[in-house]
CSV table of C-alpha atoms in Angstrom, one decimal:
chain,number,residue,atom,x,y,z
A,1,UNK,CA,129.8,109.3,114.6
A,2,UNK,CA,129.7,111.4,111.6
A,3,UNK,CA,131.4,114.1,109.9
A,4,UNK,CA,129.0,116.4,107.0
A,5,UNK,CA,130.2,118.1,103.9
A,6,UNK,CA,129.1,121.0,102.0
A,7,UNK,CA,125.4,122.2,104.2
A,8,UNK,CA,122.9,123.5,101.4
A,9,UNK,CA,123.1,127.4,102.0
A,10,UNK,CA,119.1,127.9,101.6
A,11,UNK,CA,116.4,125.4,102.0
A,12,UNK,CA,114.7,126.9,99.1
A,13,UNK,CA,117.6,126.4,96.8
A,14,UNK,CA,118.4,123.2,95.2
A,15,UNK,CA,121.1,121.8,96.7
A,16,UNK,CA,124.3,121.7,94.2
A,17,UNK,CA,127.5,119.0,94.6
A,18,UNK,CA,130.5,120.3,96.6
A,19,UNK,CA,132.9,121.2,94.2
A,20,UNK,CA,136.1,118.2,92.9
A,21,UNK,CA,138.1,118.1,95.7
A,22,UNK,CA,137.0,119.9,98.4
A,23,UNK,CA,138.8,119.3,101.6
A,24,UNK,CA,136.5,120.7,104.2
A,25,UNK,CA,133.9,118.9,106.6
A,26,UNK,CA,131.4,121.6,107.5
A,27,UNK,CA,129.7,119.9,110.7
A,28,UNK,CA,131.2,117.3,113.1
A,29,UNK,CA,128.3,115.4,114.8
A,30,UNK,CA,128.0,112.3,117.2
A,31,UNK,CA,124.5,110.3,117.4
A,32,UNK,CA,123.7,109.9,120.8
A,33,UNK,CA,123.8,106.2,122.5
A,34,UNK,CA,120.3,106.5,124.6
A,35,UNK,CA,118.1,109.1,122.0
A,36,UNK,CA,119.9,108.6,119.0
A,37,UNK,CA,119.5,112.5,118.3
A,38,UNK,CA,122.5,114.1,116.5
A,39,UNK,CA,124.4,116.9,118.4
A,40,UNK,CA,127.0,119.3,117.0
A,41,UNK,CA,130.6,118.9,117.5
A,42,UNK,CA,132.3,122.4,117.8
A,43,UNK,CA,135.4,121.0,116.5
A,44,UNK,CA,137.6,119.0,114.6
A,45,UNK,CA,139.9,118.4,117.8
A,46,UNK,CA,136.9,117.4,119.9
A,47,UNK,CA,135.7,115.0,117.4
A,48,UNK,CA,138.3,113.3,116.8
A,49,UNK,CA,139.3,113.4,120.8
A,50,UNK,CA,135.6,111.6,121.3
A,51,UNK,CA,135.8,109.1,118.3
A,52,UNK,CA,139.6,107.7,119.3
A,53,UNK,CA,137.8,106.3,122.5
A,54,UNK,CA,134.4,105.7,121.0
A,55,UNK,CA,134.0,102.3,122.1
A,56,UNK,CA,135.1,102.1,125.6
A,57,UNK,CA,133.2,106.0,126.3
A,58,UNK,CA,130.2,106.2,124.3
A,59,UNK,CA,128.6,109.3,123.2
A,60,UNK,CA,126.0,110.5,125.2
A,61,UNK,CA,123.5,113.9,125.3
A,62,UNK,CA,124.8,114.6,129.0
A,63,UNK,CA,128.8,114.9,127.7
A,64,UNK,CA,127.5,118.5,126.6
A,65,UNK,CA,127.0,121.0,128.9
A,66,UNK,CA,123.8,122.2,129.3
A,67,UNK,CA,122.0,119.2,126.7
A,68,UNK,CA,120.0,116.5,127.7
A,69,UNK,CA,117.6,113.8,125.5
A,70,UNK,CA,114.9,115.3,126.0
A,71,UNK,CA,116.4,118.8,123.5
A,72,UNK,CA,115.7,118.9,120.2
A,73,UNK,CA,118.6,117.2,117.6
A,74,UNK,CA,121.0,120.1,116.6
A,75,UNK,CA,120.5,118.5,113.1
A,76,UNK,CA,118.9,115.9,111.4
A,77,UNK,CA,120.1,112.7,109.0
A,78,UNK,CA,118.8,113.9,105.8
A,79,UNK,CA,119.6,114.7,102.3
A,80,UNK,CA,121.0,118.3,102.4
A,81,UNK,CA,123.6,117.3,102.7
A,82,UNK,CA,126.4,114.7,102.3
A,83,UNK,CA,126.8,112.8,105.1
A,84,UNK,CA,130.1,110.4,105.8
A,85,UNK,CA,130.0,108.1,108.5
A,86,UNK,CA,133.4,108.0,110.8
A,87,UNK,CA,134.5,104.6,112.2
A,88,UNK,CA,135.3,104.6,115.8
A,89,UNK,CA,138.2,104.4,117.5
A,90,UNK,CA,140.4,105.6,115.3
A,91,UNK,CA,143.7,107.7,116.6
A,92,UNK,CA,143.2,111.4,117.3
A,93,UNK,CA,145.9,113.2,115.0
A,94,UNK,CA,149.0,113.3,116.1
A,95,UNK,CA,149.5,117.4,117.5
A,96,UNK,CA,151.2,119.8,114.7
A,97,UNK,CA,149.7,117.6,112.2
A,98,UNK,CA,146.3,118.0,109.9
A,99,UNK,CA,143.9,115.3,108.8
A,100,UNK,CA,142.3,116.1,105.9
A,101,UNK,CA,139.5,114.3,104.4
A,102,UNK,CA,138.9,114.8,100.3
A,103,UNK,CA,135.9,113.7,98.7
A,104,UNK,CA,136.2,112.0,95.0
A,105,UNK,CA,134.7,113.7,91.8
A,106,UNK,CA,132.1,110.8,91.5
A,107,UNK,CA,131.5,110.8,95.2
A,108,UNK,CA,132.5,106.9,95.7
A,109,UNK,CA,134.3,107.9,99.1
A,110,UNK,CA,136.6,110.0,100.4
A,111,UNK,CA,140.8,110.0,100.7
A,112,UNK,CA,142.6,110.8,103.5
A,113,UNK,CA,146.0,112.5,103.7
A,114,UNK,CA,147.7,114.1,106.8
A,115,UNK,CA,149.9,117.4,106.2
A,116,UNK,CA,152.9,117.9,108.0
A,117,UNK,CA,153.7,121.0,110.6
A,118,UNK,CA,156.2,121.7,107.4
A,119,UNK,CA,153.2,121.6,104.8
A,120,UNK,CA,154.3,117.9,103.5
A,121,UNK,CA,150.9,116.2,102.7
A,122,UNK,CA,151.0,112.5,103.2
A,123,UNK,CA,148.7,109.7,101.0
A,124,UNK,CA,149.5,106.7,103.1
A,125,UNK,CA,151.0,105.0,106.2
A,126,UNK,CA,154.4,103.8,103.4
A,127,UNK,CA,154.9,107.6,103.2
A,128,UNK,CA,154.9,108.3,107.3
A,129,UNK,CA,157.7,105.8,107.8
A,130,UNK,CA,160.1,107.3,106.3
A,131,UNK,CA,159.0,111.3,107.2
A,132,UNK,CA,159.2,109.9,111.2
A,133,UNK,CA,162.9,108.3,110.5
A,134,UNK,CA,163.9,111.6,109.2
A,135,UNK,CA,162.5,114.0,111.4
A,136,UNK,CA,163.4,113.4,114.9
A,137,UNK,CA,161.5,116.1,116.4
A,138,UNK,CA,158.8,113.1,115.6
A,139,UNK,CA,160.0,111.0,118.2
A,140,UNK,CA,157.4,109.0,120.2
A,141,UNK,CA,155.5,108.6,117.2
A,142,UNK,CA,154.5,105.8,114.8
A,143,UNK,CA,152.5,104.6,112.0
A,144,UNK,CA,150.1,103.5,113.8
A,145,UNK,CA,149.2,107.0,115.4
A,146,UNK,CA,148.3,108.0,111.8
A,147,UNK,CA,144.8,107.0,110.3
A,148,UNK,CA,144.0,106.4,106.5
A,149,UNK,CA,140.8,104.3,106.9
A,150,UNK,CA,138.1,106.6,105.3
A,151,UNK,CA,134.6,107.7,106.1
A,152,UNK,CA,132.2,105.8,104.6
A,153,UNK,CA,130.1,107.8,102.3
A,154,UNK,CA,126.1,108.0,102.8
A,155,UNK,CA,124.3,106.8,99.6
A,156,UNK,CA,121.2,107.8,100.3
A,157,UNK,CA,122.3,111.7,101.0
A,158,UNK,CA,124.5,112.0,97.2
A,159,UNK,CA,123.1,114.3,94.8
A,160,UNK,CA,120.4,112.2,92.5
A,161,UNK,CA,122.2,113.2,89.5
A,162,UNK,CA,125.6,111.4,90.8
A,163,UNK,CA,124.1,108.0,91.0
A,164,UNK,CA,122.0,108.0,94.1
A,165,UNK,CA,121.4,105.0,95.8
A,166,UNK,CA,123.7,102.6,94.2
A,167,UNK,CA,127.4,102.6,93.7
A,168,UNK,CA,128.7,102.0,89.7
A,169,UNK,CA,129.4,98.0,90.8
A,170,UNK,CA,126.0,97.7,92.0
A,171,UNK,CA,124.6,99.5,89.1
A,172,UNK,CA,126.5,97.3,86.4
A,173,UNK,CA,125.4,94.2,88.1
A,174,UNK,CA,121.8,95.5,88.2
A,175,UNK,CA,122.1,96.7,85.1
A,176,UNK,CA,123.3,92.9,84.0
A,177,UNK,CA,121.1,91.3,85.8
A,178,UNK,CA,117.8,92.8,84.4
A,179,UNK,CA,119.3,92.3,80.9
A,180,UNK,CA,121.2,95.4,79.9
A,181,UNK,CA,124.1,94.4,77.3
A,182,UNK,CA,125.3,98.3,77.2
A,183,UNK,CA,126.9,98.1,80.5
């Protein structure tokens, strides 16, 4: 399962870095479990309705209507743009709530922060305690119905200029490794 941020707008323009902070995924997609083609995901909801049971009902072509394996992939794993990979299972968010996912300046990984139906944005599960204790319209929920474990950003589709390919530990140990003393 994956989640895509910032599309490049033209194929014949180079493609430029989402700008610092940027809390939008563009495209929600899910690889399929037979064809392993990647289909659209019309929307956040659905996404994260499919990924929260993930394991015990994998994704297949057939769940949308009128698709089957043998169609073309609505989109293709490539370098246009920056792809995150989701991990499964993971609760859907609780309703009157927003998950928002922010990816960092040097595009390391993402954050992810819930906002509250009164605007209140959240940074981890030590903040959520204490929001459900004093809201009681938040009964019947818990910690555990709110997810900070992060997408794991996709190396190989980061803009070249932002360290492609290797993250900064692997570069300084490369880097002191082959020899370089200016790490």
């Amino acid at each position: 399962m994956a989640e895509k941020t910032k599309k490049n707008p033209s194929p014949s323009r180079k493609r430029q870095a989402p700008p610092a902070g940027d809390t939008s995924v563009i495209v929600y997609a899910a690889q399929c479990g037979e064809c392993f083609k990647w289909r659209v995901i019309p929307t956040q909801e659905e996404f994260e309705d499919m990924r929260s049971r993930f394991i015990e009902d994998p994704f297949f072509c057939n769940k949308i209507a009128d698709v089957c394996c043998d169609d073309p992939a609505d989109i293709e794993y490539d370098d246009t743009r920056i792809w995150v990979i989701d991990k499964p299972n993971l609760p859907k968010t609780p309703a009157g709530f927003q998950r928002q996912l922010v990816l960092r300046r040097d595009f390391s990984k993402m954050d992810a922060y819930y906002v509250t139906p009164a605007g209140t944005r959240m940074r981890s599960s030590t903040q959520v305690a204490p929001f459900l204790e004093a809201n009681p319209q938040c009964e019947g929920l818990s910690v555990s119905d709110f997810a900070f474990a992060v997408p794991k950003v996709m190396e190989d589709t980061i803009p070249g200029k932002f360290g492609k390919g290797l993250s900064s530990a692997n570069k300084k140990i490369k880097a002191l490794t082959e020899g370089d003393d200016d790490v």
